[in-house]
mmCIF file of C-alpha atoms in Angstrom:
data_model
loop_
_atom_site.group_PDB
_atom_site.id
_atom_site.type_symbol
_atom_site.label_atom_id
_atom_site.label_comp_id
_atom_site.label_asym_id
_atom_site.label_seq_id
_atom_site.Cartn_x
_atom_site.Cartn_y
_atom_site.Cartn_z
ATOM 1 C CA LYS A 1 92.364 94.956 93.549
ATOM 2 C CA GLN A 2 93.929 92.024 95.407
ATOM 3 C CA GLU A 3 93.219 91.893 99.129
ATOM 4 C CA VAL A 4 94.576 89.379 101.619
ATOM 5 C CA THR A 5 92.829 88.580 104.896
ATOM 6 C CA GLN A 6 94.114 86.491 107.788
ATOM 7 C CA ILE A 7 91.934 84.922 110.434
ATOM 8 C CA PRO A 8 92.197 84.838 113.384
ATOM 9 C CA ALA A 9 94.088 88.035 114.231
ATOM 10 C CA ALA A 10 95.438 86.386 117.410
ATOM 11 C CA LEU A 11 95.553 82.832 118.746
ATOM 12 C CA SER A 12 96.672 81.392 122.078
ATOM 13 C CA VAL A 13 97.274 77.685 122.491
ATOM 14 C CA PRO A 14 98.957 75.339 124.973
ATOM 15 C CA GLU A 15 102.221 73.643 124.011
ATOM 16 C CA GLY A 16 101.750 70.469 121.958
ATOM 17 C CA GLU A 17 98.562 71.498 120.255
ATOM 18 C CA ASN A 18 98.137 71.270 116.461
ATOM 19 C CA LEU A 19 96.820 74.442 114.913
ATOM 20 C CA VAL A 20 95.670 76.025 111.624
ATOM 21 C CA LEU A 21 96.129 79.554 110.475
ATOM 22 C CA ASN A 22 93.961 80.813 107.642
ATOM 23 C CA CYS A 23 94.634 83.176 104.735
ATOM 24 C CA SER A 24 92.200 84.256 102.018
ATOM 25 C CA PHE A 25 92.686 86.351 98.929
ATOM 26 C CA THR A 26 90.161 88.004 96.673
ATOM 27 C CA ASP A 27 91.727 87.411 93.195
ATOM 28 C CA SER A 28 92.614 83.827 92.355
ATOM 29 C CA ALA A 29 95.006 84.878 89.581
ATOM 30 C CA ILE A 30 98.111 84.624 91.725
ATOM 31 C CA TYR A 31 101.677 83.630 90.801
ATOM 32 C CA ASN A 32 102.581 82.240 94.206
ATOM 33 C CA LEU A 33 101.737 82.478 97.915
ATOM 34 C CA GLN A 34 104.234 82.723 100.755
ATOM 35 C CA TRP A 35 104.046 82.344 104.490
ATOM 36 C CA PHE A 36 106.408 84.350 106.668
ATOM 37 C CA ARG A 37 107.217 84.443 110.365
ATOM 38 C CA GLN A 38 107.913 87.775 112.117
ATOM 39 C CA ASP A 39 109.270 88.068 115.649
ATOM 40 C CA PRO A 40 108.406 91.347 117.485
ATOM 41 C CA GLY A 41 110.121 94.349 115.901
ATOM 42 C CA LYS A 42 112.088 92.133 113.502
ATOM 43 C CA GLY A 43 112.227 91.376 109.838
ATOM 44 C CA LEU A 44 110.460 88.573 107.965
ATOM 45 C CA THR A 45 111.631 85.001 107.726
ATOM 46 C CA SER A 46 110.203 82.997 104.809
ATOM 47 C CA LEU A 47 108.645 79.684 105.930
ATOM 48 C CA LEU A 48 107.012 78.198 102.875
ATOM 49 C CA LEU A 49 106.391 79.278 99.289
ATOM 50 C CA ILE A 50 103.668 77.630 97.208
ATOM 51 C CA GLN A 51 103.675 78.142 93.443
ATOM 52 C CA SER A 52 100.251 78.643 91.788
ATOM 53 C CA SER A 53 100.479 75.156 90.222
ATOM 54 C CA GLN A 54 101.127 73.431 93.597
ATOM 55 C CA ARG A 55 98.629 72.316 96.214
ATOM 56 C CA GLU A 56 100.872 72.181 99.267
ATOM 57 C CA GLN A 57 104.360 72.466 100.659
ATOM 58 C CA THR A 58 105.862 70.971 103.806
ATOM 59 C CA SER A 59 108.849 71.892 105.970
ATOM 60 C CA GLY A 60 109.327 70.015 109.214
ATOM 61 C CA ARG A 61 106.264 70.609 111.440
ATOM 62 C CA LEU A 62 104.800 73.112 108.994
ATOM 63 C CA ASN A 63 102.449 72.335 106.123
ATOM 64 C CA ALA A 64 100.916 74.951 103.866
ATOM 65 C CA SER A 65 98.112 74.268 101.423
ATOM 66 C CA LEU A 66 96.766 76.347 98.577
ATOM 67 C CA ASP A 67 93.308 76.272 96.937
ATOM 68 C CA LYS A 68 93.439 78.925 94.231
ATOM 69 C CA SER A 69 89.864 78.427 93.039
ATOM 70 C CA SER A 70 88.456 79.285 96.477
ATOM 71 C CA GLY A 71 91.153 81.907 97.237
ATOM 72 C CA ARG A 72 92.355 80.209 100.394
ATOM 73 C CA SER A 73 95.510 78.966 102.001
ATOM 74 C CA THR A 74 96.114 77.338 105.368
ATOM 75 C CA LEU A 75 99.267 76.982 107.471
ATOM 76 C CA TYR A 76 99.209 73.927 109.670
ATOM 77 C CA ILE A 77 101.606 73.778 112.622
ATOM 78 C CA ALA A 78 102.001 70.410 114.274
ATOM 79 C CA ALA A 79 102.899 69.906 117.912
ATOM 80 C CA SER A 80 103.293 73.591 118.660
ATOM 81 C CA GLN A 81 106.168 74.806 120.879
ATOM 82 C CA PRO A 82 106.717 78.093 122.829
ATOM 83 C CA GLY A 83 109.377 78.951 120.260
ATOM 84 C CA ASP A 84 106.637 79.071 117.601
ATOM 85 C CA SER A 85 105.239 82.213 119.278
ATOM 86 C CA ALA A 86 105.438 84.957 116.622
ATOM 87 C CA THR A 87 103.294 86.753 114.033
ATOM 88 C CA TYR A 88 102.600 84.726 110.876
ATOM 89 C CA LEU A 89 102.049 86.634 107.670
ATOM 90 C CA CYS A 90 100.633 85.438 104.398
ATOM 91 C CA ALA A 91 101.580 87.202 101.118
ATOM 92 C CA VAL A 92 100.571 86.739 97.544
ATOM 93 C CA LYS A 93 102.441 87.614 94.367
ATOM 94 C CA THR A 94 100.052 88.455 91.543
ATOM 95 C CA ASN A 95 102.313 88.048 88.550
ATOM 96 C CA GLN A 96 105.858 87.153 87.618
ATOM 97 C CA ALA A 97 106.936 90.492 86.169
ATOM 98 C CA GLY A 98 105.667 92.605 88.996
ATOM 99 C CA THR A 99 107.221 91.204 92.074
ATOM 100 C CA ALA A 100 105.454 93.233 94.757
ATOM 101 C CA LEU A 101 104.052 91.076 97.512
ATOM 102 C CA ILE A 102 100.609 91.795 98.943
ATOM 103 C CA PHE A 103 100.418 90.964 102.624
ATOM 104 C CA GLY A 104 97.667 90.180 105.089
ATOM 105 C CA LYS A 105 97.770 91.779 108.542
ATOM 106 C CA GLY A 106 98.986 88.554 110.149
ATOM 107 C CA THR A 107 98.030 86.177 112.895
ATOM 108 C CA THR A 108 99.819 86.608 116.235
ATOM 109 C CA LEU A 109 100.373 83.199 117.823
ATOM 110 C CA SER A 110 101.187 82.659 121.459
ATOM 111 C CA VAL A 111 102.137 79.126 122.621
ATOM 112 C CA SER A 112 102.238 78.626 126.373
ATOM 113 C CA SER A 113 104.305 75.988 128.165
ATOM 114 C CA ASP B 1 126.792 85.591 103.245
ATOM 115 C CA ALA B 2 125.557 88.438 105.424
ATOM 116 C CA GLY B 3 122.083 88.396 103.975
ATOM 117 C CA VAL B 4 120.135 91.623 103.572
ATOM 118 C CA THR B 5 121.381 94.411 105.834
ATOM 119 C CA GLN B 6 119.751 97.689 106.721
ATOM 120 C CA SER B 7 120.909 100.822 108.484
ATOM 121 C CA PRO B 8 120.247 102.431 110.835
ATOM 122 C CA THR B 9 118.379 100.034 113.141
ATOM 123 C CA HIS B 10 116.404 102.807 114.824
ATOM 124 C CA LEU B 11 115.824 106.425 113.960
ATOM 125 C CA ILE B 12 113.937 109.267 115.622
ATOM 126 C CA LYS B 13 112.948 112.354 113.657
ATOM 127 C CA THR B 14 110.561 115.260 114.037
ATOM 128 C CA ARG B 15 107.743 116.266 111.793
ATOM 129 C CA GLY B 16 108.885 118.079 108.643
ATOM 130 C CA GLN B 17 112.359 116.600 108.643
ATOM 131 C CA GLN B 18 113.853 114.377 105.952
ATOM 132 C CA VAL B 19 115.264 110.893 106.425
ATOM 133 C CA THR B 20 117.412 108.449 104.432
ATOM 134 C CA LEU B 21 117.368 104.688 105.063
ATOM 135 C CA ARG B 22 119.898 102.351 103.528
ATOM 136 C CA CYS B 23 119.847 98.735 102.361
ATOM 137 C CA SER B 24 122.513 96.312 101.163
ATOM 138 C CA PRO B 25 121.090 93.367 99.254
ATOM 139 C CA LYS B 26 122.015 89.748 99.579
ATOM 140 C CA SER B 27 125.128 88.853 97.612
ATOM 141 C CA GLY B 28 124.297 88.418 93.936
ATOM 142 C CA HIS B 29 120.823 89.957 94.171
ATOM 143 C CA ASP B 30 120.067 92.734 91.692
ATOM 144 C CA THR B 31 116.599 93.845 92.752
ATOM 145 C CA VAL B 32 115.603 95.764 95.896
ATOM 146 C CA SER B 33 112.094 96.359 97.135
ATOM 147 C CA TRP B 34 110.984 98.571 100.019
ATOM 148 C CA TYR B 35 108.006 98.038 102.293
ATOM 149 C CA GLN B 36 106.424 100.064 105.076
ATOM 150 C CA GLN B 37 104.924 98.221 108.023
ATOM 151 C CA ALA B 38 102.839 100.246 110.488
ATOM 152 C CA LEU B 39 102.220 98.790 113.908
ATOM 153 C CA GLY B 40 99.722 95.916 113.779
ATOM 154 C CA GLN B 41 99.591 95.929 109.970
ATOM 155 C CA GLY B 42 101.110 93.882 107.196
ATOM 156 C CA PRO B 43 103.923 95.346 105.111
ATOM 157 C CA GLN B 44 102.813 97.699 102.320
ATOM 158 C CA PHE B 45 104.838 97.872 99.086
ATOM 159 C CA ILE B 46 106.501 101.255 98.467
ATOM 160 C CA PHE B 47 108.640 100.666 95.337
ATOM 161 C CA GLN B 48 111.114 98.366 93.685
ATOM 162 C CA TYR B 49 114.434 99.105 92.011
ATOM 163 C CA TYR B 50 116.145 97.092 89.284
ATOM 164 C CA GLU B 51 119.161 98.183 87.252
ATOM 165 C CA GLU B 52 119.133 101.543 89.057
ATOM 166 C CA GLU B 53 115.625 102.331 87.820
ATOM 167 C CA GLU B 54 112.333 102.370 89.692
ATOM 168 C CA ARG B 55 110.497 99.414 88.145
ATOM 169 C CA GLN B 56 107.266 99.390 90.124
ATOM 170 C CA ARG B 57 105.678 101.702 92.679
ATOM 171 C CA GLY B 58 102.962 101.203 95.238
ATOM 172 C CA ASN B 59 100.402 103.752 96.421
ATOM 173 C CA PHE B 60 102.755 106.133 98.216
ATOM 174 C CA PRO B 61 103.152 109.898 97.707
ATOM 175 C CA ASP B 62 106.077 111.536 95.983
ATOM 176 C CA ARG B 63 107.570 112.379 99.371
ATOM 177 C CA PHE B 64 108.859 108.790 99.219
ATOM 178 C CA SER B 65 111.744 108.420 96.769
ATOM 179 C CA GLY B 66 114.587 106.066 96.269
ATOM 180 C CA HIS B 67 117.780 105.270 94.553
ATOM 181 C CA GLN B 68 119.735 102.180 93.590
ATOM 182 C CA PHE B 69 123.515 102.282 93.175
ATOM 183 C CA PRO B 70 125.673 100.316 90.729
ATOM 184 C CA ASN B 71 126.540 97.840 93.471
ATOM 185 C CA TYR B 72 122.753 97.190 93.856
ATOM 186 C CA SER B 73 122.532 98.799 97.281
ATOM 187 C CA SER B 74 119.580 101.140 97.726
ATOM 188 C CA GLU B 75 118.340 104.157 99.649
ATOM 189 C CA LEU B 76 114.869 105.178 100.668
ATOM 190 C CA ASN B 77 114.296 108.876 101.207
ATOM 191 C CA VAL B 78 111.273 110.388 102.878
ATOM 192 C CA ASN B 79 110.744 114.176 102.847
ATOM 193 C CA ALA B 80 108.483 116.329 105.006
ATOM 194 C CA LEU B 81 107.951 113.627 107.546
ATOM 195 C CA LEU B 82 104.504 113.145 109.009
ATOM 196 C CA LEU B 83 103.544 111.429 112.279
ATOM 197 C CA GLY B 84 101.943 108.712 110.149
ATOM 198 C CA ASP B 85 105.280 107.833 108.605
ATOM 199 C CA SER B 86 106.272 106.152 111.868
ATOM 200 C CA ALA B 87 106.727 102.524 110.950
ATOM 201 C CA LEU B 88 109.143 99.637 110.424
ATOM 202 C CA TYR B 89 110.699 100.003 107.000
ATOM 203 C CA LEU B 90 111.693 96.732 105.403
ATOM 204 C CA CYS B 91 114.026 96.159 102.502
ATOM 205 C CA ALA B 92 113.881 92.942 100.462
ATOM 206 C CA SER B 93 116.312 91.761 97.787
ATOM 207 C CA SER B 94 115.784 89.241 95.080
ATOM 208 C CA LEU B 95 117.336 87.564 92.062
ATOM 209 C CA GLY B 96 114.297 86.168 90.339
ATOM 210 C CA THR B 97 111.040 85.872 92.158
ATOM 211 C CA THR B 98 111.823 84.993 95.804
ATOM 212 C CA GLN B 99 112.400 87.982 98.120
ATOM 213 C CA PHE B 100 114.651 87.878 101.186
ATOM 214 C CA PHE B 101 113.934 90.464 103.831
ATOM 215 C CA GLY B 102 116.271 92.483 106.035
ATOM 216 C CA PRO B 103 115.727 93.207 109.712
ATOM 217 C CA GLY B 104 114.179 96.602 109.078
ATOM 218 C CA THR B 105 114.654 100.167 110.244
ATOM 219 C CA ARG B 106 112.298 101.423 112.975
ATOM 220 C CA LEU B 107 111.453 105.085 112.211
ATOM 221 C CA THR B 108 109.712 107.144 114.884
ATOM 222 C CA VAL B 109 108.396 110.588 113.914
ATOM 223 C CA LEU B 110 107.654 112.953 116.857
#
């Protein structure tokens, strides 16, 4: 059974700092991995999607990497800003036909000015 | 494009009651998935509808049921509500593999 773990559960940093959020999964047979942002009490916004054949994806100050063999992904946020404060969720999709996403519990990020 | 919309935004029910949540998918999307997110947890997959049929189901009891209409909109029904059903219920629509999420319905069971 696929399980997704995110470490740390919470993180507080000063504005301008570069940071890394970690995601691990137990079964390396994934179809893709996705990082989401969730503001308090709100829905999910997709940040980056990495297909199983890819190693990384970049969007602006965000860079996500994927190492399937070790069951790990990282989300790198450069030059953090107070507006980056949110919960970041990692989710894996295990196969193409079954499109259910399996989520971690998330990392809650607080960036202080 | 309005994106994925859900109604109502918030809902308060008492134990034993029944509730219906609604979801309108993003324009052109034919698949709707429902997730339950308890406080402090990641979303948990409930079920997915495609062509008005339940295509896949997560580990949820039969008290949770759904429906998809010909216009691809969907309903989630929960019977005999328990306190533990209090959560944010998220709907996601897709055409292909990428899912787009709605803002959710916050259900509180007293």
